Coordinates of C-alpha atoms in Angstrom, one line a residue:
Chain A
M133 CA -80.3 11.9 -0.8
T134 CA -80.9 14.9 -3.2
K135 CA -81.4 17.0 -0.3
L136 CA -78.4 15.9 1.5
R137 CA -76.3 16.0 -0.9
S138 CA -76.8 19.3 -2.0
F139 CA -77.0 20.6 1.7
L140 CA -73.2 19.0 1.7
K141 CA -72.4 20.7 -1.5
H142 CA -74.0 24.3 0.1
E143 CA -71.2 23.7 3.0
M144 CA -68.4 22.5 1.0
V145 CA -69.1 26.0 -0.7
K146 CA -69.0 27.9 2.7
F147 CA -66.0 26.2 4.3
I148 CA -64.4 26.7 0.9
L149 CA -64.9 30.4 0.5
F150 CA -63.7 30.6 4.7
T151 CA -60.7 28.8 4.2
I152 CA -59.9 31.0 0.8
L153 CA -60.5 34.0 3.1
I154 CA -58.1 32.4 5.9
L155 CA -55.2 31.8 3.4
F156 CA -55.3 35.4 1.8
L157 CA -55.6 36.9 4.9
P158 CA -51.8 37.6 6.0
L159 CA -51.3 38.4 2.6
A160 CA -54.1 41.8 3.2
F161 CA -51.5 43.1 6.4
K162 CA -48.3 41.3 5.5
G163 CA -46.6 40.2 8.9
G164 CA -46.6 42.5 12.0
Y165 CA -48.7 42.9 15.0
L166 CA -52.3 42.1 13.4
L167 CA -50.8 39.0 12.1
N168 CA -49.9 38.0 15.9
V169 CA -53.5 38.8 17.0
F170 CA -55.2 35.8 14.3
V171 CA -52.5 33.8 15.5
F172 CA -54.2 34.0 18.5
V173 CA -57.6 34.4 16.8
G174 CA -56.6 30.6 15.2
I175 CA -55.8 29.4 18.4
H176 CA -59.0 30.2 19.8
T177 CA -61.4 29.3 17.2
L178 CA -60.0 26.0 17.8
L179 CA -60.8 26.2 21.1
A180 CA -64.5 28.2 20.6
V181 CA -65.1 25.3 18.3
A182 CA -64.3 22.5 20.3
L183 CA -66.5 23.6 23.4
N184 CA -69.3 24.5 21.0
L185 CA -69.7 21.4 20.2
L186 CA -70.2 20.4 23.8
L187 CA -72.0 23.2 24.8
G188 CA -73.7 24.5 21.6
Y189 CA -74.5 21.0 20.3
A190 CA -74.7 18.9 22.5
G191 CA -76.0 21.5 25.3
Q192 CA -73.7 20.4 28.0
I193 CA -72.1 23.8 29.6
S194 CA -67.9 23.3 30.6
L195 CA -66.7 26.0 32.8
G196 CA -63.7 24.7 32.9
H197 CA -62.4 24.2 29.4
A198 CA -59.5 26.1 30.1
A199 CA -58.4 23.0 32.3
F200 CA -57.8 20.9 29.1
F201 CA -56.3 23.9 27.2
G202 CA -54.0 24.6 30.0
L203 CA -53.4 20.8 30.4
G204 CA -52.3 20.5 26.7
A205 CA -49.9 23.7 27.1
Y206 CA -48.1 22.4 30.4
A207 CA -47.9 18.8 29.4
S208 CA -46.5 19.5 26.3
G209 CA -43.8 22.3 27.6
I210 CA -42.8 20.2 30.2
L211 CA -42.6 17.0 27.8
T212 CA -40.0 18.7 25.0
A213 CA -38.6 21.4 27.4
T214 CA -37.4 19.2 30.2
H215 CA -37.5 15.6 28.7
G216 CA -36.0 16.5 25.6
Q217 CA -39.1 14.7 23.7
N218 CA -40.0 14.8 19.8
P219 CA -42.8 18.2 20.1
W220 CA -45.3 16.4 17.7
L221 CA -45.3 13.3 19.6
A222 CA -46.0 14.8 22.5
M223 CA -48.6 16.9 21.3
A224 CA -49.8 13.7 20.2
V225 CA -49.6 11.7 23.0
V226 CA -51.0 14.7 25.3
A227 CA -53.6 14.9 23.5
A228 CA -54.4 11.6 24.2
A229 CA -54.3 11.0 27.4
V230 CA -55.6 14.5 28.1
G231 CA -59.3 13.2 26.1
T232 CA -58.6 9.3 28.2
L233 CA -58.9 12.5 31.4
A234 CA -61.8 13.5 29.8
F235 CA -63.4 10.6 29.2
I236 CA -63.1 8.9 33.0
I237 CA -64.1 12.3 34.9
G238 CA -66.7 12.6 32.1
F239 CA -69.1 9.9 33.5
P240 CA -69.3 11.1 37.0
I241 CA -69.6 14.6 35.5
L242 CA -72.1 14.7 32.4
K243 CA -74.2 13.1 35.5
L244 CA -74.8 16.2 36.6
K245 CA -77.0 18.4 34.8
G246 CA -77.5 22.4 34.6
H247 CA -76.7 24.2 37.5
Y248 CA -74.6 21.6 38.8
L249 CA -72.5 20.5 35.8
A250 CA -71.6 24.3 35.5
M251 CA -70.3 24.1 38.5
A252 CA -68.4 20.6 39.0
T253 CA -67.0 21.7 35.8
L254 CA -65.8 24.9 37.0
G255 CA -64.5 23.0 40.3
F256 CA -61.9 20.5 38.1
G257 CA -61.0 23.9 36.2
I258 CA -60.3 25.3 39.7
I259 CA -58.4 22.1 40.7
V260 CA -56.2 22.1 38.0
Y261 CA -55.3 25.7 38.1
I262 CA -54.5 25.5 41.1
A263 CA -52.4 22.3 40.3
F264 CA -50.5 24.4 37.6
N265 CA -49.7 27.4 40.5
E266 CA -48.5 24.9 43.2
A267 CA -46.8 21.7 41.7
V268 CA -43.4 24.1 41.4
E269 CA -41.0 21.9 40.7
L270 CA -43.3 20.7 37.6
T271 CA -44.8 23.4 36.4
G272 CA -42.4 26.8 37.5
G273 CA -45.9 27.9 39.7
P274 CA -47.1 31.3 39.1
S275 CA -44.1 32.7 37.4
G276 CA -44.1 30.3 34.2
F277 CA -42.8 28.0 32.4
S278 CA -40.3 28.8 29.5
G279 CA -37.9 27.3 26.7
I280 CA -40.8 25.4 25.3
P281 CA -39.1 25.1 21.8
N282 CA -40.9 26.2 18.5
L283 CA -42.5 23.2 16.6
S284 CA -40.2 21.7 13.6
L285 CA -40.9 20.0 10.4
G286 CA -37.4 18.5 9.6
G287 CA -35.5 21.4 9.3
F288 CA -38.1 23.4 9.1
S289 CA -39.0 25.6 12.1
F290 CA -42.4 27.6 12.8
D291 CA -40.9 30.6 14.8
T292 CA -42.3 33.2 12.8
D293 CA -45.9 34.7 13.2
F294 CA -46.4 33.7 9.6
K295 CA -45.4 30.3 9.6
N296 CA -46.9 29.5 13.1
Y297 CA -49.9 31.5 11.2
Y298 CA -50.6 28.9 8.6
L299 CA -49.4 26.0 10.8
I300 CA -52.4 27.0 13.3
W301 CA -54.8 27.9 10.7
G302 CA -54.3 24.9 9.2
M303 CA -54.9 22.8 12.2
T304 CA -57.9 25.0 12.8
L305 CA -59.2 24.6 9.2
V306 CA -58.8 20.9 9.4
T307 CA -60.6 20.6 12.5
I308 CA -63.8 23.0 11.5
L309 CA -64.3 20.4 8.0
L310 CA -64.3 17.4 10.3
S311 CA -66.4 19.2 12.8
L312 CA -68.7 20.3 10.3
N313 CA -68.8 16.6 8.8
L314 CA -69.4 15.5 12.6
V315 CA -72.4 17.5 13.1
N316 CA -73.8 17.2 10.3
S317 CA -73.6 13.1 11.0
R318 CA -75.6 10.4 12.8
I319 CA -74.0 11.7 16.0
G320 CA -74.4 15.5 14.9
R321 CA -78.2 14.4 15.0
G322 CA -77.8 12.6 18.4
L323 CA -76.3 15.2 20.0
K324 CA -79.1 18.0 18.7
A325 CA -81.5 15.3 20.0
I326 CA -79.8 15.1 23.6
H327 CA -79.6 18.4 23.4
D328 CA -83.4 19.1 22.8
S329 CA -84.6 16.7 25.2
E330 CA -82.4 13.8 26.7
V331 CA -85.0 11.5 27.4
A332 CA -86.7 11.9 24.1
A333 CA -82.9 10.7 22.5
R334 CA -83.1 8.1 25.1
V335 CA -86.5 6.9 23.5
M336 CA -85.1 7.0 19.8
G337 CA -82.3 4.7 20.6
V338 CA -79.2 7.4 21.2
N339 CA -76.6 6.0 24.2
V340 CA -77.3 9.5 25.5
R341 CA -74.2 8.9 28.3
F342 CA -71.8 7.0 26.4
L343 CA -72.4 10.2 23.6
K344 CA -72.5 12.7 26.0
V345 CA -69.0 11.2 27.5
Q346 CA -67.6 11.0 23.9
I347 CA -68.0 14.6 23.3
F348 CA -67.2 15.6 26.1
A349 CA -63.6 14.0 25.4
L350 CA -63.4 14.8 21.7
S351 CA -63.9 18.3 22.9
A352 CA -61.1 17.8 25.5
V353 CA -58.8 16.3 23.0
I354 CA -59.0 19.2 20.6
S355 CA -58.2 21.6 23.6
S356 CA -55.5 20.2 24.4
I357 CA -53.9 19.7 21.6
A358 CA -54.8 24.2 20.5
G359 CA -52.7 24.2 24.2
S360 CA -49.9 22.3 23.0
L361 CA -50.0 24.9 19.6
Y362 CA -50.0 27.5 22.3
A363 CA -46.8 26.3 24.4
H364 CA -45.0 25.8 21.1
T365 CA -45.8 29.5 19.5
M366 CA -45.3 31.4 22.9
T367 CA -42.7 29.3 24.0
F368 CA -43.3 30.4 27.6
V369 CA -46.6 29.5 29.5
S370 CA -48.2 30.9 32.8
P371 CA -51.4 29.8 35.1
T372 CA -52.8 32.9 34.8
S373 CA -54.0 32.0 30.5
F374 CA -55.8 29.1 31.7
G375 CA -57.6 30.3 35.0
F376 CA -61.5 30.7 35.7
N377 CA -61.3 33.4 33.6
F378 CA -60.0 32.3 30.6
S379 CA -62.9 29.5 30.9
V380 CA -65.4 32.0 30.8
E381 CA -64.0 33.8 28.2
L382 CA -64.4 30.8 25.9
V383 CA -68.5 30.1 26.8
T384 CA -68.3 33.8 25.4
M385 CA -66.9 33.4 22.9
V386 CA -69.4 30.2 21.8
I387 CA -72.3 32.3 23.0
I388 CA -71.3 35.6 21.2
G389 CA -70.9 33.8 18.0
G390 CA -73.8 31.6 18.4
L391 CA -74.7 28.3 20.2
G392 CA -74.6 25.5 17.4
S393 CA -72.6 27.3 14.9
I394 CA -69.0 26.3 13.7
Y395 CA -68.2 29.6 12.1
G396 CA -70.0 31.2 15.0
S397 CA -67.3 30.4 17.0
F398 CA -65.1 31.6 14.6
L399 CA -66.9 35.0 14.9
G400 CA -66.8 35.0 18.8
A401 CA -63.1 34.0 19.1
A402 CA -62.3 36.7 16.8
L403 CA -64.0 39.5 18.5
L404 CA -63.5 38.5 21.8
T405 CA -59.4 38.2 20.9
F406 CA -59.5 41.7 19.1
L407 CA -61.7 42.9 21.7
P408 CA -58.8 43.5 24.5
E409 CA -56.6 45.0 21.5
I410 CA -59.4 47.6 20.7
L411 CA -59.9 48.5 24.2
R412 CA -56.0 48.5 25.2
A413 CA -56.2 52.2 25.6
F414 CA -59.0 51.8 28.3
Q415 CA -57.1 49.0 29.8
D416 CA -59.1 47.5 32.5
Y417 CA -62.6 48.2 30.8
D418 CA -62.3 44.9 28.9
I419 CA -63.5 42.4 32.1
V420 CA -67.1 45.1 32.3
V421 CA -67.5 44.9 28.5
Y422 CA -66.9 41.2 28.9
G423 CA -69.9 41.1 31.3
L424 CA -72.2 43.4 29.5
L425 CA -71.7 41.3 26.4
L426 CA -73.0 38.0 27.5
I427 CA -75.4 39.8 29.6
F428 CA -76.7 41.5 26.3
M429 CA -76.3 38.6 24.1
T430 CA -78.0 35.9 26.6
L431 CA -80.8 38.7 26.9
F432 CA -81.3 40.0 23.2
M433 CA -79.4 37.5 21.0
P434 CA -79.6 34.6 22.3
G435 CA -79.0 32.7 18.8
G436 CA -75.7 34.7 18.7
L437 CA -74.1 36.8 16.0
V438 CA -74.5 34.3 13.6
R439 CA -78.2 34.4 13.5
G440 CA -78.6 38.1 15.1
I441 CA -77.2 39.6 12.6
P442 CA -79.2 38.4 9.5
A443 CA -82.1 38.8 11.5
L444 CA -81.4 42.4 12.6
V445 CA -80.7 43.1 9.0
G446 CA -83.8 41.2 7.6
Q447 CA -85.7 43.1 10.3
I448 CA -84.1 46.8 9.0
V449 CA -84.7 46.0 5.8
S450 CA -88.0 44.3 6.1
R451 CA -89.0 47.8 7.9
A452 CA -87.5 49.8 5.2
G453 CA -89.8 48.2 2.7
A454 CA -92.9 48.6 4.5
G455 CA -92.1 52.1 5.1
S456 CA -91.4 53.0 1.3
K457 CA -94.5 51.1 1.0
A458 CA -96.4 53.1 2.8
D459 CA -94.6 56.1 1.1
A460 CA -95.9 54.8 -2.4
Chain B
M129 CA -47.0 24.2 70.3
H130 CA -47.6 20.2 70.8
I131 CA -50.0 18.0 67.9
G132 CA -53.2 18.2 70.3
Q133 CA -53.1 22.2 70.4
Q134 CA -52.5 22.8 66.9
I135 CA -55.6 20.3 65.7
A136 CA -57.6 22.5 67.9
Q137 CA -56.3 25.7 66.5
Y138 CA -57.5 24.2 63.5
L139 CA -60.8 23.0 64.3
L140 CA -61.0 26.6 66.0
S141 CA -60.1 28.6 62.6
G142 CA -61.9 26.2 60.7
L143 CA -65.1 26.4 62.9
S144 CA -65.0 30.4 62.2
T145 CA -64.4 30.3 58.4
G146 CA -66.9 27.7 58.0
A147 CA -69.4 29.7 59.9
I148 CA -68.8 32.2 56.9
Y149 CA -69.1 29.4 54.0
A150 CA -72.7 28.7 55.9
L151 CA -73.8 32.5 55.5
I152 CA -72.7 32.4 51.9
G153 CA -74.5 29.4 51.6
V154 CA -77.6 30.3 52.6
G155 CA -78.2 33.0 50.1
F156 CA -77.1 30.2 47.6
A157 CA -79.9 28.1 49.0
I158 CA -82.8 31.0 49.4
I159 CA -82.4 32.3 45.5
H160 CA -82.0 29.0 44.2
N161 CA -85.4 27.4 46.4
A162 CA -87.4 30.1 45.2
T163 CA -86.5 30.4 41.7
G164 CA -84.4 27.4 41.0
I165 CA -81.5 29.3 39.7
I166 CA -77.9 29.3 41.0
N167 CA -76.8 32.6 41.3
F168 CA -73.1 32.6 40.3
A169 CA -73.1 36.2 40.9
Q170 CA -73.4 35.9 45.0
G171 CA -69.7 35.6 45.9
E172 CA -69.9 39.3 44.1
F173 CA -72.1 40.4 46.6
V174 CA -70.1 39.3 49.5
M175 CA -67.3 41.2 47.7
L176 CA -69.6 44.4 47.8
G177 CA -70.4 44.0 51.8
G178 CA -66.4 44.4 52.2
M179 CA -66.2 46.8 50.2
F180 CA -69.1 49.2 50.5
T181 CA -68.3 49.5 54.2
V182 CA -64.3 50.3 53.4
F183 CA -65.6 52.8 51.1
F184 CA -68.3 54.4 53.8
L185 CA -65.7 54.0 56.6
T186 CA -62.9 55.7 55.3
V187 CA -63.6 57.7 52.4
L188 CA -66.6 59.3 53.8
N189 CA -65.6 58.7 57.5
L190 CA -68.4 57.6 59.0
P191 CA -69.1 55.6 61.9
L192 CA -68.4 51.4 61.9
L193 CA -72.5 50.8 62.5
V194 CA -73.7 53.5 59.9
S195 CA -70.9 52.3 57.1
V196 CA -72.1 48.7 58.2
I197 CA -75.9 49.3 57.6
L198 CA -75.2 51.4 54.5
A199 CA -73.1 49.1 53.0
I200 CA -75.9 45.8 53.5
A201 CA -78.3 48.4 52.1
A202 CA -76.4 49.9 49.0
S203 CA -75.0 45.9 48.5
T204 CA -79.1 44.9 48.7
I205 CA -80.0 47.4 46.2
A206 CA -77.2 45.8 43.8
G207 CA -78.9 42.7 44.3
V208 CA -82.2 44.0 43.4
A209 CA -80.9 45.4 40.4
F210 CA -79.3 42.8 39.1
E211 CA -82.4 40.9 39.2
R212 CA -84.8 43.7 37.8
L213 CA -82.2 44.3 35.0
A214 CA -80.9 40.4 34.4
I215 CA -83.0 38.3 35.6
R216 CA -86.5 39.1 35.6
P217 CA -86.4 39.7 31.7
M218 CA -85.2 36.1 31.2
K219 CA -88.8 34.4 30.5
N220 CA -88.3 30.7 30.7
A221 CA -84.9 30.7 30.3
S222 CA -82.8 27.2 29.8
P223 CA -80.7 26.7 32.7
I224 CA -77.8 27.2 30.4
S225 CA -78.8 31.0 29.8
L226 CA -79.3 31.0 33.4
V227 CA -75.8 30.1 34.4
I228 CA -74.4 32.2 31.6
I229 CA -76.8 35.2 32.9
T230 CA -75.3 35.0 36.5
V231 CA -71.6 34.1 35.2
G232 CA -71.9 37.5 33.0
G233 CA -73.9 39.5 36.5
S234 CA -70.4 38.3 38.1
I235 CA -67.8 39.2 36.2
L236 CA -69.8 42.7 35.4
I237 CA -69.8 43.8 39.2
R238 CA -66.2 42.7 39.5
G239 CA -65.2 44.9 36.8
I240 CA -67.4 47.7 37.9
A241 CA -66.3 47.7 41.1
M242 CA -62.6 47.4 40.1
L243 CA -63.1 50.1 37.9
V244 CA -64.5 52.5 41.1
W245 CA -62.0 51.0 43.8
G246 CA -58.8 49.6 42.0
K247 CA -57.1 46.5 42.5
D248 CA -55.6 47.2 45.6
T249 CA -56.6 45.1 48.6
H250 CA -58.4 47.2 51.5
A251 CA -58.1 46.1 55.1
L252 CA -60.9 46.7 57.5
E253 CA -60.2 47.5 61.0
T254 CA -61.7 44.6 63.6
F255 CA -64.6 45.5 65.2
S256 CA -63.6 44.9 68.6
G257 CA -59.6 45.3 68.8
N258 CA -57.0 42.5 68.1
E259 CA -56.7 41.2 71.7
P260 CA -56.6 37.0 71.3
I261 CA -58.6 35.0 73.6
Q262 CA -57.3 31.6 75.6
L263 CA -60.1 29.4 74.8
G264 CA -58.9 26.0 76.1
E265 CA -55.5 24.8 73.9
A266 CA -56.5 27.2 71.3
T267 CA -57.0 31.2 70.9
I268 CA -59.4 32.9 69.3
L269 CA -59.9 36.4 67.9
P270 CA -62.7 39.1 68.5
Q271 CA -64.0 39.1 65.4
H272 CA -64.3 35.1 65.0
L273 CA -66.7 35.9 68.2
W274 CA -68.7 38.5 65.9
I275 CA -68.4 35.9 62.9
F276 CA -70.4 33.3 65.1
A277 CA -72.9 35.8 66.8
V278 CA -73.7 37.4 63.1
T279 CA -74.2 33.8 61.8
T280 CA -76.3 32.3 64.3
V281 CA -78.5 35.6 64.7
V282 CA -78.9 35.5 60.6
I283 CA -79.6 32.0 60.7
I284 CA -82.1 32.1 63.5
C285 CA -84.1 34.8 62.1
S286 CA -84.1 33.4 58.6
K287 CA -85.8 30.6 60.8
L288 CA -88.1 32.3 61.8
Y289 CA -88.8 34.8 58.7
F290 CA -89.8 31.5 56.7
N291 CA -92.0 29.9 59.3
Y292 CA -93.8 32.4 61.0
T293 CA -94.4 35.5 58.7
I294 CA -96.6 35.6 55.6
S295 CA -94.4 36.4 53.2
G296 CA -91.4 33.8 54.4
K297 CA -94.1 31.6 53.9
A298 CA -95.5 32.5 50.7
M299 CA -91.7 32.0 50.0
R300 CA -91.8 28.6 50.6
A301 CA -95.2 27.9 49.0
C302 CA -92.9 29.5 45.9
A303 CA -90.1 27.0 46.2
Y304 CA -92.2 24.0 46.6
N305 CA -94.3 24.7 43.5
S306 CA -94.1 28.4 41.5
R307 CA -97.5 27.8 39.7
A308 CA -99.4 26.4 42.4
A309 CA -98.4 29.6 44.7
G310 CA -99.2 32.0 42.0
L311 CA -102.9 30.1 41.8
V312 CA -103.6 30.7 45.2
G313 CA -102.5 34.4 44.7
I314 CA -98.9 34.8 46.1
D315 CA -97.0 37.7 43.6
V316 CA -94.5 35.0 42.9
R317 CA -91.9 37.5 40.7
R318 CA -92.4 39.9 43.9
M319 CA -90.9 36.8 46.1
V320 CA -88.2 36.1 43.8
L321 CA -87.3 39.9 43.9
F322 CA -87.3 39.3 48.0
S323 CA -85.3 36.3 47.9
F324 CA -82.9 38.1 45.7
A325 CA -83.0 41.1 48.3
I326 CA -82.3 38.6 51.3
S327 CA -79.6 36.6 49.8
S328 CA -77.5 39.9 48.6
A329 CA -78.2 41.4 52.1
M330 CA -76.9 38.5 54.0
G331 CA -73.6 37.7 51.4
S332 CA -72.9 41.4 52.2
M333 CA -73.1 40.6 56.2
A334 CA -71.2 37.8 55.3
G335 CA -68.1 39.9 53.2
I336 CA -68.4 42.7 56.1
I337 CA -67.7 40.6 58.8
I338 CA -65.1 38.1 57.0
A339 CA -63.4 41.8 56.0
P340 CA -60.7 42.5 59.1
L341 CA -59.8 38.9 58.9
T342 CA -58.9 38.6 55.2
M343 CA -58.5 42.1 54.0
T344 CA -60.9 42.5 50.8
S345 CA -60.3 43.7 46.8
Y346 CA -62.6 43.4 43.6
D347 CA -61.5 39.7 42.8
V348 CA -62.4 38.1 46.7
G349 CA -65.6 37.0 45.7
V350 CA -65.0 34.3 43.6
M351 CA -63.5 32.1 45.6
L352 CA -65.5 33.0 48.9
G353 CA -68.9 32.5 46.7
L354 CA -68.1 29.2 45.2
K355 CA -66.7 28.1 48.8
G356 CA -70.2 29.2 49.8
F357 CA -72.3 26.9 47.2
C358 CA -70.0 23.9 48.3
A359 CA -71.5 24.5 52.3
A360 CA -75.3 24.6 50.2
I361 CA -74.9 21.5 48.3
I362 CA -73.4 19.8 51.3
G363 CA -76.0 20.9 53.0
G364 CA -78.7 20.1 50.2
M365 CA -79.6 23.5 49.8
S366 CA -81.7 23.7 52.7
S367 CA -81.5 27.5 54.0
G368 CA -80.9 26.4 57.9
L369 CA -79.0 23.6 59.6
G370 CA -77.7 22.0 57.0
T371 CA -76.0 24.7 55.1
V372 CA -74.3 25.3 58.4
F373 CA -72.7 21.7 58.9
G374 CA -72.0 22.1 55.4
G375 CA -70.0 25.5 56.3
V376 CA -68.7 23.8 59.1
I377 CA -67.3 20.9 57.4
L378 CA -66.1 22.4 54.5
G379 CA -64.3 25.2 57.1
I380 CA -62.7 22.3 59.3
L381 CA -61.8 19.9 56.6
E382 CA -60.2 22.8 54.7
S383 CA -58.0 24.2 58.1
L384 CA -57.0 20.7 58.6
G385 CA -55.9 19.7 55.1
A386 CA -54.2 23.2 55.1
G387 CA -52.2 22.7 58.5
I388 CA -51.4 19.1 57.7
F389 CA -50.9 18.5 54.0
S390 CA -50.2 22.2 52.2
S391 CA -51.8 25.5 52.6
G392 CA -51.3 26.1 49.1
Y393 CA -53.8 23.4 48.0
K394 CA -56.1 24.7 51.0
D395 CA -58.6 26.3 47.9
A396 CA -58.2 23.0 46.0
I397 CA -59.4 20.6 49.1
A398 CA -62.9 22.8 48.8
F399 CA -63.6 21.6 45.3
I400 CA -62.4 18.0 45.5
I401 CA -65.4 17.6 48.3
L402 CA -67.3 19.5 46.1
L403 CA -66.3 17.0 43.2
I404 CA -67.0 14.1 45.5
I405 CA -69.9 15.7 47.0
L406 CA -71.8 16.0 43.6
F407 CA -70.6 12.5 42.5
I408 CA -71.9 10.9 44.8
R409 CA -74.7 12.7 47.0
P410 CA -75.9 15.6 44.5
H411 CA -78.5 16.2 46.8
G412 CA -76.7 17.0 49.6
L413 CA -75.7 14.8 52.6
F414 CA -78.5 16.0 54.8
S415 CA -81.5 16.4 52.7
K416 CA -84.6 14.0 53.3
G417 CA -87.4 15.0 50.6
D418 CA -88.2 18.1 48.5
T419 CA -90.7 19.7 50.6
E420 CA -89.8 22.3 53.1
R421 CA -86.4 23.1 51.6
V422 CA -86.2 27.6 52.2

């Protein structure tokens, strides 16, 4: 019990430090271009945390998560811009609908394992992507859907990067806190058990099938909310943002940051959001770099940056220590 | 054109795209059976086949036959390199890591192809003219005949290889039980390398024969690879007739669906079929048992 309490305290300290960092970050670069990039880091962190719950904790891969993100974005856009609904209401309704959809398809999809699960989620993602392109009357087709209003509270409109930064990071921080709680709870332990061995988890009394579907639906709900936030921030959405490549990018974020690490998701999201900006000078090289990163990380740093960097530092320190001892 | 004629035309074009899907699907099946891996980069070898042929033909001005042979060789080398550099170092990896590494490989190959050949689509001349051949109610292009011929020859060759040669039999042994195969003295690692070589060669052939009909570009591999996987799944991951039927069923349904409903949703049809098959019969429509899958 005391162990658990000290563990939670430790987690809380980390979370508070992280929150302070996020809250004061905008002061460091006073608006402008970097702030805009950090707005996207926020949305991507939200998505990466959502996918990490599924991939990192429960060990179930999804190569179609961009679909949930896109469904959230398009449905929010259509409900608010075409039908004039309240954006907050729309966001909630859409998240509930996307969650229900994920829950329903979760039962047959999560029965599959490994490669088959990857292919099925990929297939789902592509079907949704094709629908975004083809349902022209609803979505505007390949040319996209514009005129989505910014979110507002009373008379206060979230119409600048500065305001959106705090809106999105507010949501992201709440999600991170809830996710930390979740993964350290009974459910989280159940998920880790599933990750290690489904049979053993079942023997220990975990309702494997139901738990997997639940976490899949939760992950979809968070992704859908991220989609709604994206739509209201950008005020424009187009299918290319929600294709197969973005699904893979999300998986890359989770892998690079570290499977089963919430803060790792932030690291991965930040790195992969900045990478294209840094590589802008070289334009198309980013796709090559993604591929190399995926291969190198899986081969040489399977724990992701979150575990890989400390391990690397430890190695160097111990080697240096050994070296200095030898000198002495 | 009356409806019967239309249907006949859809069936015929579905048949030829189905043959392509089958050829790609067999590549999936061979690697899957030898290693348990689904190679998400399979489609990229299809792309490489087409792109290398265009490169040898138009940039180096080599004759068609030489270009085709060189293109198959180059894609095979790429496949072997991929196995050596990315797959072999992954010992005892989880299925998720293997999915991720082959996805990474496919992105990398696609990216390199884009850097080398640009984003443009490239056309390839048909092998023997564009004069349509009347076939009952429908017409067919000479290139379609090439597709049928190549697919048939490749499938027959692979059947002969797996049933009548030592290395083919060894590979089947690996598919059945790789540990037991290792115990009787089969070099399992070499067989895995072989399986990558064979399947990348087959994939590139598919890419070469389809390029004159559909054009080729750095990103054609994604869709073609996934359709090939659908064919393999329908066929129950067999490298023989099952996958051929799978490909043909997929090609025809897709062609009919595109013709009757909407061509925009053509690609979605394949994936809806994939999902249905995965949900109700994940081991394929034609699977009997686990033995002799290769």
